[in-house]
Short mmCIF file of C-alpha atoms in Angstrom, two decimals:
data_model
loop_
_atom_site.label_atom_id
_atom_site.label_comp_id
_atom_site.label_asym_id
_atom_site.label_seq_id
_atom_site.Cartn_x
_atom_site.Cartn_y
_atom_site.Cartn_z
CA MET A 12 -131.68 78.80 105.00
CA THR A 13 -128.69 81.22 104.53
CA SER A 14 -129.61 81.67 101.11
CA LEU A 15 -133.00 83.53 101.92
CA GLU A 16 -131.42 86.05 104.07
CA THR A 17 -130.54 87.85 100.97
CA CYS A 18 -133.82 87.50 99.16
CA TRP A 19 -136.80 89.88 99.62
CA PRO A 20 -138.38 89.65 101.95
CA SER A 21 -135.15 88.40 103.66
CA ILE A 22 -135.66 85.24 105.95
CA THR A 23 -133.14 84.61 109.00
CA GLN A 24 -133.37 81.55 111.11
CA ARG A 25 -132.73 81.96 114.85
CA ASP A 26 -133.18 79.63 118.10
CA PRO A 27 -135.56 80.99 120.64
CA SER A 28 -133.22 82.65 122.97
CA GLU A 29 -131.28 84.14 120.23
CA ALA A 30 -134.28 85.78 118.65
CA GLN A 31 -135.53 86.85 122.10
CA ARG A 32 -132.14 88.79 122.55
CA VAL A 33 -132.01 90.03 118.97
CA ASP A 34 -135.21 90.87 118.34
CA GLY A 35 -136.47 91.80 122.14
CA ALA A 36 -139.57 94.16 122.25
CA SER A 37 -140.00 93.81 118.40
CA ILE A 38 -141.21 90.36 118.74
CA PRO A 39 -144.78 90.51 117.88
CA PRO A 40 -147.06 89.86 121.37
CA ALA A 41 -149.20 86.95 119.64
CA VAL A 42 -145.49 85.34 119.05
CA SER A 43 -144.52 85.75 122.57
CA ILE A 44 -147.65 84.49 123.87
CA PHE A 45 -147.47 81.45 121.29
CA MET A 46 -143.95 80.54 122.46
CA LYS A 47 -144.80 80.59 125.94
CA LYS A 48 -147.48 78.39 125.63
CA LEU A 49 -145.52 75.49 123.88
CA PRO A 50 -143.83 72.91 126.41
CA ARG A 51 -140.08 72.93 126.80
CA GLY A 52 -140.60 69.38 126.48
CA VAL A 53 -142.22 65.90 127.08
CA LEU A 54 -140.76 63.05 128.94
CA GLY A 55 -141.61 59.79 128.77
CA PHE A 56 -143.10 60.38 125.01
CA VAL A 57 -141.00 58.99 122.42
CA PRO A 58 -142.03 55.57 121.12
CA ARG A 59 -139.45 53.26 122.44
CA GLY A 60 -139.88 51.65 119.07
CA LEU A 61 -137.66 54.40 117.30
CA LYS A 62 -134.51 53.87 119.65
CA SER A 63 -132.60 51.73 117.72
CA LEU A 64 -133.34 54.34 114.98
CA TYR A 65 -132.15 57.33 116.72
CA ASP A 66 -129.17 55.87 117.78
CA GLU A 67 -128.18 54.32 114.26
CA ILE A 68 -128.30 58.01 113.13
CA ALA A 69 -126.73 59.74 115.93
CA ASN A 70 -123.66 57.17 115.58
CA SER A 71 -123.59 57.64 112.02
CA PRO A 72 -120.93 59.71 110.09
CA LYS A 73 -123.13 62.02 108.99
CA ARG A 74 -124.69 62.52 112.24
CA TYR A 75 -127.96 63.63 111.39
CA ARG A 76 -129.29 64.39 115.01
CA GLU A 77 -128.69 63.58 118.19
CA ALA A 78 -130.68 60.49 119.86
CA PRO A 79 -133.25 61.66 122.55
CA ASP A 80 -132.13 61.08 125.91
CA GLU A 81 -133.34 57.94 128.24
CA THR A 82 -135.61 59.79 129.44
CA GLU A 83 -137.67 61.02 126.84
CA TYR A 84 -138.58 57.43 125.57
CA SER A 85 -141.62 55.24 126.93
CA THR A 86 -143.22 52.18 126.38
CA ASN A 87 -146.56 52.52 127.46
CA PHE A 88 -147.46 56.49 127.62
CA TRP A 89 -150.62 56.10 126.17
CA LYS A 90 -151.71 52.86 128.00
CA ASP A 91 -151.82 54.52 131.15
CA LEU A 92 -153.93 57.55 130.05
CA CYS A 93 -157.54 57.09 130.75
CA ASP A 94 -159.21 58.97 128.31
CA GLU A 95 -160.36 56.83 125.76
CA LYS A 96 -160.08 59.11 122.78
CA ILE A 97 -155.91 59.79 124.01
CA GLN A 98 -155.76 56.02 123.98
CA HIS A 99 -156.72 56.05 120.32
CA LEU A 100 -154.71 58.53 119.61
CA GLY A 101 -151.79 56.39 121.24
CA MET A 102 -152.62 53.66 118.66
CA ILE A 103 -152.20 56.15 116.00
CA VAL A 104 -148.98 56.94 116.70
CA ASP A 105 -147.74 53.41 117.23
CA ALA A 106 -148.92 52.57 113.99
CA VAL A 107 -147.21 55.57 112.11
CA THR A 108 -143.71 54.18 114.01
CA GLU A 109 -144.62 51.16 112.32
CA SER A 110 -144.85 53.26 108.99
CA THR A 111 -141.81 55.15 109.91
CA ASN A 112 -139.44 52.42 110.66
CA PHE A 113 -141.04 50.78 107.01
CA ASN A 114 -140.13 53.82 104.85
CA ILE A 115 -136.83 54.36 106.39
CA LYS A 116 -135.66 50.78 105.76
CA ASN A 117 -137.28 50.72 102.29
CA GLY A 118 -136.59 54.75 101.09
CA ALA A 119 -140.40 55.30 100.40
CA HIS A 120 -141.24 58.20 98.12
CA GLU A 121 -142.12 61.52 99.92
CA ARG A 122 -145.69 61.20 99.02
CA HIS A 123 -145.99 57.54 100.50
CA TRP A 124 -144.52 59.21 103.33
CA GLY A 125 -147.29 61.91 103.71
CA ALA A 126 -150.18 59.29 103.33
CA SER A 127 -148.98 56.75 105.99
CA THR A 128 -146.98 58.92 108.80
CA VAL A 129 -148.64 62.70 108.32
CA ALA A 130 -152.05 61.81 107.26
CA PRO A 131 -153.53 59.39 110.02
CA LEU A 132 -152.39 62.01 112.95
CA LEU A 133 -153.57 65.06 111.04
CA ALA A 134 -156.92 63.16 110.51
CA GLU A 135 -157.06 62.64 114.59
CA ILE A 136 -156.91 66.54 114.80
CA PRO A 137 -160.94 67.38 113.93
CA ARG A 138 -161.99 64.61 116.59
CA LEU A 139 -160.75 66.75 119.49
CA PRO A 140 -163.40 68.85 120.97
CA SER A 141 -161.51 71.74 120.98
CA LEU A 142 -160.48 71.41 117.48
CA ALA A 143 -163.53 70.65 115.67
CA ASN A 144 -163.74 73.28 113.11
CA VAL A 145 -160.19 72.48 111.94
CA LYS A 146 -159.62 70.46 108.57
CA TYR A 147 -156.20 69.26 107.08
CA TYR A 148 -155.75 69.29 103.22
CA ASN A 149 -153.31 68.00 101.08
CA ILE A 150 -152.18 70.59 98.82
CA GLU A 151 -149.09 69.41 97.48
CA ASP A 152 -150.01 70.24 94.33
CA CYS A 153 -150.91 73.82 94.80
CA SER A 154 -148.40 76.63 94.44
CA ILE A 155 -148.32 80.27 95.32
CA GLU A 156 -150.28 82.18 93.28
CA PRO A 157 -150.55 85.22 92.00
CA VAL A 158 -146.72 85.30 90.87
CA GLU A 159 -146.41 88.89 92.45
CA ILE A 160 -146.40 87.63 96.25
CA ARG A 161 -143.63 84.67 95.53
CA LEU A 162 -140.67 85.26 97.33
CA VAL A 163 -138.07 87.36 95.31
CA ARG A 164 -134.11 86.32 95.11
CA LEU A 165 -132.26 89.31 94.39
CA GLN A 166 -129.39 89.25 91.85
CA PRO A 167 -126.71 91.93 90.90
CA PRO A 168 -126.81 93.54 87.05
CA GLN A 169 -125.32 91.30 84.79
CA GLY A 170 -121.76 91.92 84.76
CA SER A 171 -121.92 93.83 87.58
CA GLU A 172 -118.84 93.83 90.47
CA ASP A 173 -120.97 94.59 93.24
CA GLU A 174 -121.84 91.27 94.64
CA THR A 175 -123.67 93.27 97.93
CA LEU A 176 -127.28 93.78 98.39
CA GLY A 177 -126.94 97.19 99.51
CA GLU A 178 -128.03 99.11 96.58
CA PRO A 179 -131.66 100.14 95.94
CA LEU A 180 -133.92 96.96 94.76
CA THR A 181 -134.22 98.56 91.23
CA ASP A 182 -130.70 97.76 90.43
CA TYR A 183 -131.26 94.00 90.80
CA ALA A 184 -133.25 91.20 88.63
CA ARG A 185 -136.26 90.13 90.32
CA VAL A 186 -136.52 86.36 90.01
CA ALA A 187 -139.62 84.94 91.80
CA THR A 188 -139.22 81.86 93.67
CA ALA A 189 -141.59 79.40 94.66
CA THR A 190 -142.15 75.99 96.35
CA MET A 191 -144.54 73.83 97.26
CA VAL A 192 -145.37 72.37 101.08
CA ASP A 193 -147.48 69.02 101.37
CA TRP A 194 -150.28 69.29 104.14
CA THR A 195 -152.27 72.13 105.86
CA LEU A 196 -154.34 72.60 108.29
CA GLY A 197 -157.42 75.49 107.92
CA LEU A 198 -160.41 76.54 110.04
CA THR A 199 -164.00 75.49 108.44
CA LEU A 200 -166.40 78.29 108.02
CA THR A 201 -169.76 78.63 108.41
CA GLU A 202 -172.10 79.09 105.83
CA HIS A 203 -172.77 83.36 106.82
CA GLU A 204 -168.70 83.63 107.14
CA LYS A 205 -168.43 81.78 103.27
CA ASN A 206 -171.12 84.40 102.26
CA ILE A 207 -169.92 87.44 103.50
CA ILE A 208 -166.36 86.60 102.11
CA GLN A 209 -167.84 86.07 98.54
CA SER A 210 -169.93 89.29 98.94
CA ALA A 211 -166.30 90.82 99.42
CA TYR A 212 -164.95 89.10 96.79
CA MET A 213 -167.62 90.28 94.13
CA SER A 214 -166.93 93.94 95.33
CA LEU A 215 -163.78 93.71 94.02
CA ARG A 216 -162.78 94.05 90.27
CA ASP A 217 -160.77 91.20 89.81
CA ASN A 218 -162.52 88.99 92.04
CA GLY A 219 -161.21 85.81 90.18
CA ARG A 220 -158.09 86.33 91.65
CA CYS A 221 -159.36 86.43 95.00
CA SER A 222 -158.18 84.46 98.28
CA LEU A 223 -157.58 84.24 101.65
CA ASN A 224 -154.54 82.84 101.60
CA GLN A 225 -151.02 82.29 99.01
CA THR A 226 -152.78 80.49 96.72
CA LEU A 227 -155.70 80.35 94.15
CA SER A 228 -156.15 76.59 94.17
CA PHE A 229 -159.25 74.82 95.37
CA VAL A 230 -158.12 76.08 99.21
CA LYS A 231 -157.97 79.73 97.99
CA ASP A 232 -161.10 80.38 100.52
CA VAL A 233 -160.15 78.65 103.41
CA PRO A 234 -158.07 80.37 106.14
CA LEU A 235 -154.95 78.38 106.77
CA PHE A 236 -153.04 78.34 109.77
CA CYS A 237 -149.92 75.77 109.99
CA ASP A 238 -148.16 73.98 107.08
CA PHE A 239 -146.61 70.74 106.87
CA LYS A 240 -143.53 69.99 104.40
CA ILE A 241 -142.45 66.34 104.08
CA GLN A 242 -138.98 65.12 103.36
CA ARG A 243 -137.43 61.48 103.50
CA LEU A 244 -134.95 60.93 105.50
CA HIS A 245 -131.59 62.42 104.05
CA GLY A 246 -133.54 64.28 101.47
CA ASN A 247 -131.67 66.55 99.22
CA VAL A 248 -134.21 69.42 99.73
CA SER A 249 -134.31 71.25 102.90
CA PRO A 250 -138.21 71.11 104.20
CA GLU A 251 -137.50 74.19 106.42
CA PHE A 252 -136.45 75.86 103.24
CA GLN A 253 -139.67 75.31 101.58
CA ILE A 254 -141.82 76.06 104.52
CA ALA A 255 -140.08 79.66 104.48
CA VAL A 256 -140.34 80.16 100.71
CA TRP A 257 -144.18 79.24 101.37
CA ALA A 258 -144.69 81.37 104.59
CA ALA A 259 -142.98 84.30 102.47
CA GLY A 260 -146.25 84.25 99.95
CA ASN A 261 -148.25 84.54 102.76
CA TYR A 262 -146.42 87.33 104.26
CA LEU A 263 -146.65 89.03 100.96
CA LYS A 264 -150.42 88.27 100.41
CA ARG A 265 -151.04 89.97 103.79
CA LYS A 266 -149.01 93.10 103.00
CA LEU A 267 -150.21 93.27 99.24
CA HIS A 268 -154.08 93.76 100.94
CA GLY A 269 -152.76 95.80 103.96
CA TRP A 270 -153.59 92.84 106.52
CA ASP A 271 -151.99 92.30 109.83
CA THR A 272 -148.60 91.38 109.18
CA LYS A 273 -147.89 90.61 113.20
CA ILE A 274 -149.89 87.15 113.27
CA PRO A 275 -147.22 84.49 113.47
CA MET A 276 -146.69 81.63 110.67
CA LEU A 277 -146.90 77.93 111.47
CA GLY A 278 -144.50 75.19 109.74
CA VAL A 279 -144.40 71.45 110.55
CA CYS A 280 -141.10 69.75 108.75
CA VAL A 281 -141.28 66.55 108.63
CA ASP A 282 -137.68 65.21 107.94
CA GLY A 283 -137.27 61.56 108.29
CA TYR A 284 -138.54 60.40 111.37
CA THR A 285 -138.20 64.20 112.81
CA TRP A 286 -140.90 66.83 113.79
CA ASN A 287 -140.09 70.08 113.84
CA LEU A 288 -142.23 73.35 114.78
CA TYR A 289 -141.53 76.61 113.00
CA VAL A 290 -142.71 79.85 114.07
CA LEU A 291 -141.76 82.83 111.16
CA TYR A 292 -143.05 86.39 112.03
CA GLU A 293 -141.98 90.04 110.84
CA SER A 294 -139.17 91.12 112.53
CA GLU A 295 -138.90 94.11 110.85
CA ASP A 296 -140.32 95.65 107.72
CA ASP A 297 -139.59 92.90 105.01
CA LYS A 298 -137.94 90.80 107.85
CA LEU A 299 -139.07 87.79 108.45
CA ARG A 300 -137.58 85.63 111.29
CA VAL A 301 -137.58 81.96 111.71
CA ILE A 302 -137.54 80.06 115.23
CA ARG A 303 -137.49 76.66 115.71
CA ARG A 304 -139.25 74.43 118.27
CA ARG A 305 -137.99 70.96 118.39
#
């Protein structure tokens, strides 16, 4: 992630408390409200079936991450709930746990990780009454388009001894950087809303390159709000890096059209058996902050 600090826009990762100390009042209200609504942690929620895997990783030489506390494990969390839909969701979680064990032991490909561990959970979201207008999409073949809204790596002029980035942007090579994520959540629009969007497109000269988000693919007319990047355990590419680059495209898209840049961008990194939520927001003009919530 540190390599993104010298890009345009620059991207810096902070933990929640550090971001609050550094950014303070400059944190957009929408971000503050959202972060306050997030629980600090849920006790007795982690399936006990994953305990041996967590312990194995925590005690390995690479120490990928610390194991959850004993109070975070449960064998019957879902069974104690009387709501039929949540019990059904608990069964899905159990199935995903089994798939995770299989994928880790057999070195499954990332696409299989997505189909067997992420998609089953995302498929349950529209079944929740409050999220009935939310759909999930597989966008692993979608790229950031057009090129003008891709994050830029700034490189000193060839032969220059000045390695700093304090000079004007025009003095540096602009190398567009793009990456793709795997899944995303978007809102389902009514026919009236779709007609309004199409009418707005037709009023523009280059209406073939119009979109509501950072891609010109099949989801270009969908208001996307939460992206998912999947990485098998100990993968080579950082999933948070890819989430950040994808979100930067969203940010530059907003800037290009003069849209609100203070609305937070959400991303979830599924790295092996660990799911982390990332909140990205504009801390200053052309500067993005990334907060990770475990």
